[in-house]
mmCIF file of C-alpha atoms in Angstrom:
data_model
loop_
_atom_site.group_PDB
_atom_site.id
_atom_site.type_symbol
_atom_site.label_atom_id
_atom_site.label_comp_id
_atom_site.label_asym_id
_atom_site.label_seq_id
_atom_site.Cartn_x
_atom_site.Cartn_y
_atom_site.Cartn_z
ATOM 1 C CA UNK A 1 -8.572 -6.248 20.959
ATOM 2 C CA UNK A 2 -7.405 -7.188 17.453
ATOM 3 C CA UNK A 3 -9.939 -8.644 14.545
ATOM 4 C CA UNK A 4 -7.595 -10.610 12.365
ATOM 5 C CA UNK A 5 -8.470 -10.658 8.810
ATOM 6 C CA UNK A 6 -7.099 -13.362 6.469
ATOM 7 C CA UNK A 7 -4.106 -11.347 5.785
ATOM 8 C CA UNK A 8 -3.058 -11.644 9.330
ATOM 9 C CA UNK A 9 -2.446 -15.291 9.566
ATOM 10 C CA UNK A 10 -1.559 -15.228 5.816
ATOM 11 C CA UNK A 11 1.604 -12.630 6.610
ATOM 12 C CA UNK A 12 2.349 -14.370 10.073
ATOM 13 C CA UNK A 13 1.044 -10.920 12.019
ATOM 14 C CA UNK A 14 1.968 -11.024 15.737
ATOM 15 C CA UNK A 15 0.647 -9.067 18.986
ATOM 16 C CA UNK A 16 0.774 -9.458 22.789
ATOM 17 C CA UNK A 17 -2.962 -8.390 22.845
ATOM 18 C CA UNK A 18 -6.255 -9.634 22.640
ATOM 19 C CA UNK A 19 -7.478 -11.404 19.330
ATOM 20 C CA UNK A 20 -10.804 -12.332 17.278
ATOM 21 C CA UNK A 21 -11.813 -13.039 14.480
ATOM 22 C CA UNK A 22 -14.771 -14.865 12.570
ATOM 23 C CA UNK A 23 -15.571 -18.501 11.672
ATOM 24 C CA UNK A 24 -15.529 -17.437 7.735
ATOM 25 C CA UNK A 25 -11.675 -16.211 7.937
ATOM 26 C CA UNK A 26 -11.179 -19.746 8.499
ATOM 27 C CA UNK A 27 -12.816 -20.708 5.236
ATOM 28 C CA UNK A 28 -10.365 -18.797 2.921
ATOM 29 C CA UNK A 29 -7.162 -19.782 4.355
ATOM 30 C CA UNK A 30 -5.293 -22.771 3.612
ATOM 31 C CA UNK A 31 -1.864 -24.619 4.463
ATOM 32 C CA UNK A 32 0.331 -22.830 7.177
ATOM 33 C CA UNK A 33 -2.225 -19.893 7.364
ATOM 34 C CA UNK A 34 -4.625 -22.322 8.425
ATOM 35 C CA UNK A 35 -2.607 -24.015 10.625
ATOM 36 C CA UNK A 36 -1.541 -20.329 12.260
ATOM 37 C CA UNK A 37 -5.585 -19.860 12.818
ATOM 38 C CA UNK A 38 -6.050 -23.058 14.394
ATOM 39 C CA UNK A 39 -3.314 -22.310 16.639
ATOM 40 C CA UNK A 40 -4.344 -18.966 17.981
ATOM 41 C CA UNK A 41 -7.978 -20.323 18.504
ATOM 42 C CA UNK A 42 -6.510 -23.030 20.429
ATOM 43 C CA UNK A 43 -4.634 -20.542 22.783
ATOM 44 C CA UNK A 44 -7.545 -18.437 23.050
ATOM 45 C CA UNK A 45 -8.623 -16.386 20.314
ATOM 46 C CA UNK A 46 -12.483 -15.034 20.486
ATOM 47 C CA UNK A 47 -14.423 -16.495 17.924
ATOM 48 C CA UNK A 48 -16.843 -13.936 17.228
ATOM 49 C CA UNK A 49 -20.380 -14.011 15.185
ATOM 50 C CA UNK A 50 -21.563 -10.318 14.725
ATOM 51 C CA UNK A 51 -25.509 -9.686 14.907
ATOM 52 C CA UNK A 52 -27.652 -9.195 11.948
ATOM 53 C CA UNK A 53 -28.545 -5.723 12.954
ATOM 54 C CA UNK A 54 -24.534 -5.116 12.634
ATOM 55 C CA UNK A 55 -23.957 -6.579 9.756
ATOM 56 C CA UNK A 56 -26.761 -4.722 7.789
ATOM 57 C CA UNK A 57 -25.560 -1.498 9.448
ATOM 58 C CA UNK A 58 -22.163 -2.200 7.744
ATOM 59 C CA UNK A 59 -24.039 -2.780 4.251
ATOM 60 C CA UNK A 60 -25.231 0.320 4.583
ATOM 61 C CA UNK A 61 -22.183 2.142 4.783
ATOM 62 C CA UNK A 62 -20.647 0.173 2.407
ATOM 63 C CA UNK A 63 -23.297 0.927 0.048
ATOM 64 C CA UNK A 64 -23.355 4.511 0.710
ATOM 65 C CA UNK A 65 -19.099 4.402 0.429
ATOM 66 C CA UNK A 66 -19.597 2.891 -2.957
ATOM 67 C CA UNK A 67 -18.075 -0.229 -1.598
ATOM 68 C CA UNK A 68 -20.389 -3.555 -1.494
ATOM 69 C CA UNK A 69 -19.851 -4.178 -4.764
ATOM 70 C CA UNK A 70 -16.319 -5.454 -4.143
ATOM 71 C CA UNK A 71 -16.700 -6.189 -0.594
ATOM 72 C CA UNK A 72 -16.939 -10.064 0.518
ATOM 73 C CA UNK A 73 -19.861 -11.245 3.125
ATOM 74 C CA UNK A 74 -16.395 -12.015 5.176
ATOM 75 C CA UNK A 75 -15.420 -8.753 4.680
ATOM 76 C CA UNK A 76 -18.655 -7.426 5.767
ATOM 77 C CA UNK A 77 -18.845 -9.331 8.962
ATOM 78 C CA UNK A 78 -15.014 -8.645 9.791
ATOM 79 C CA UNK A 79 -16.130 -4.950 10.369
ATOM 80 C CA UNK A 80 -19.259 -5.929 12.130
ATOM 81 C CA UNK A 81 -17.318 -8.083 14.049
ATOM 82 C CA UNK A 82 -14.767 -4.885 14.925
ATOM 83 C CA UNK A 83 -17.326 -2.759 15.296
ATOM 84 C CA UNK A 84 -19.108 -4.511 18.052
ATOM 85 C CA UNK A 85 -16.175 -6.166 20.104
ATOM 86 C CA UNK A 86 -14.992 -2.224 19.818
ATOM 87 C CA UNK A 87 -11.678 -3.604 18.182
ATOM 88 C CA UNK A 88 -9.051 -2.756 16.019
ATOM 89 C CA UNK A 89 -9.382 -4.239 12.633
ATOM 90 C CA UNK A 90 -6.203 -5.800 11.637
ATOM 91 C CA UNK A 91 -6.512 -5.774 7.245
ATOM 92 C CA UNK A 92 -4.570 -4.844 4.095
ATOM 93 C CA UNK A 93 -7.880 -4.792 1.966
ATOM 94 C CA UNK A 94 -8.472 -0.871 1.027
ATOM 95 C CA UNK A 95 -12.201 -1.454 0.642
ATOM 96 C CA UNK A 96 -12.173 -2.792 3.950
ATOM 97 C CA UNK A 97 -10.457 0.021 5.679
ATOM 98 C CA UNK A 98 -12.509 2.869 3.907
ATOM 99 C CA UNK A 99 -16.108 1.002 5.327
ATOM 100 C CA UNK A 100 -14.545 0.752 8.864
ATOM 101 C CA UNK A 101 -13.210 4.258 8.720
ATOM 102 C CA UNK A 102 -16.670 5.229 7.999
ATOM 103 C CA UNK A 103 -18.172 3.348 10.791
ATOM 104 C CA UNK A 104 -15.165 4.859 13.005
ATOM 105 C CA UNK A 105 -13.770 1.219 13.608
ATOM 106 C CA UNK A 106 -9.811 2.062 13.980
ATOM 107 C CA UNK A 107 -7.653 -0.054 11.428
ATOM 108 C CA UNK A 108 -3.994 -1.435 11.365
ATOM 109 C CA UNK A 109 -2.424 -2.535 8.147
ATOM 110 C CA UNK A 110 -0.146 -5.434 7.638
ATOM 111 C CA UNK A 111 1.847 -5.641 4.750
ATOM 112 C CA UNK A 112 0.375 -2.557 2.647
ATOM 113 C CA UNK A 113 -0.115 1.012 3.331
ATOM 114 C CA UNK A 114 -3.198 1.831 4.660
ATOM 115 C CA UNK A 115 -5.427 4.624 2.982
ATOM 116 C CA UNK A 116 -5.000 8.131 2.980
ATOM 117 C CA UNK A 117 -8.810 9.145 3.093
ATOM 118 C CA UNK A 118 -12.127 7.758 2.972
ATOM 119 C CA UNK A 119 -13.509 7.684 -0.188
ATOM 120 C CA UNK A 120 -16.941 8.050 -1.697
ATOM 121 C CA UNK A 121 -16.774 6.029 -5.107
ATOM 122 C CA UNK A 122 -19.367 7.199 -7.435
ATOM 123 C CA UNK A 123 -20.398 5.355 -11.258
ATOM 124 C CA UNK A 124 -20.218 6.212 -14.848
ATOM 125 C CA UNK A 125 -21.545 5.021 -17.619
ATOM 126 C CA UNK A 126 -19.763 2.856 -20.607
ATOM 127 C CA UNK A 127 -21.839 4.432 -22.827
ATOM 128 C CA UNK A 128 -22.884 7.764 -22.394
ATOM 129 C CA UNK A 129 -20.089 8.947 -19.667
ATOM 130 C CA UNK A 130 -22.425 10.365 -17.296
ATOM 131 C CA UNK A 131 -21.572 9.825 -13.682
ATOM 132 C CA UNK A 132 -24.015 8.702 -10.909
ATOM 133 C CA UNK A 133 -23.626 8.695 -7.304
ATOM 134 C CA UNK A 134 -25.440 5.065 -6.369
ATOM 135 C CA UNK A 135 -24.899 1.899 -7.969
ATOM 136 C CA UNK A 136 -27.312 1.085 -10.325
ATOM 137 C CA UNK A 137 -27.507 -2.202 -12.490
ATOM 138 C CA UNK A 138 -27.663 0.234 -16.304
ATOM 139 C CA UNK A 139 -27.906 4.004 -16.932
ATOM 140 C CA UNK A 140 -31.334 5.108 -16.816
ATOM 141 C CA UNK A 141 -30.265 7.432 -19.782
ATOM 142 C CA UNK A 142 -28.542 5.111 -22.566
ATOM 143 C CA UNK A 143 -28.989 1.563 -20.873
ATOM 144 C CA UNK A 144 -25.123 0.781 -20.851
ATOM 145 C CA UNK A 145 -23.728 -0.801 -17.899
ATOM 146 C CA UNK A 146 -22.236 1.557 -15.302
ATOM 147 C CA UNK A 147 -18.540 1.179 -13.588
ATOM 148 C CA UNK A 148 -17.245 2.403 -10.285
ATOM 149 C CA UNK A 149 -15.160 5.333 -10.821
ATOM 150 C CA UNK A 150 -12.271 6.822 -8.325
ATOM 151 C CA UNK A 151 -13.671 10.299 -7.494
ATOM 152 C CA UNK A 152 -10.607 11.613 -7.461
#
């Protein structure tokens, strides 16, 4: 089965299999991406809620990926969604696939590459340059706000 993010009604995706998706996809599409969604539910698509347990269980990797920050609550429940309807999520958002690939939720890409690896973001301060591992709100040393850094 196939979770449709936005991006798959937005770029027209098309498969022969399964689909789902989740009531707040709906929300952020608009003229004939909307009109694709309202198709596909009418000729069967699973409209899926995840559970709450599922959802927090995707915070948490998210959180430990260095990814919530930039993730939406859409996003969040698109993976919980994948992850317990055992799908494929269908998404070009990077922050999206690293979370899944985390979680071991298999991914196909639309219109983008997908990622190379799975990435573990970590933070560094404005101020002083000193790099964290978790998201915090300022640096405990100098106070300056902290931004998420590519570890690479």
């Amino acid at each position: 089965m196939y979770v449709l993010d936005s991006s798959a009604f937005i770029h027209d995706f098309h498969t022969t299999e399964q689909t789902a998706t989740i009531p707040l996809v709906r929300e952020e599409l608009k003229d004939e991406s909307a009109y694709r969604y309202d198709a596909m539910e009418g000729s069967g698509m699973h409209i899926h809620i995840p559970n709450d347990d599922t959802t927090e269980k995707v915070q948490r990797a998210a959180r430990e990926s260095g990814d919530l920050d930039v993730l939406s609550e859409t996003d969040v429940r698109l993976i919980a969604a994948s992850f317990e309807l055992d799908g494929v999520l269908v998404t070009d958002d990077y922050a999206m696939q690293n979370v899944a690939e985390k979680l071991n939720v298999d991914v196909e890409v639309i219109a983008r590459e997908g990622i190379d690896e799975q990435r573990h973001w970590t933070y560094q301060c404005q101020g002083c340059g000193r790099e964290f591992d978790e998201e915090k709100d300022r640096c405990p040393i100098c106070g300056s706000e902290l931004a998420r850094k590519n570890p690479s």
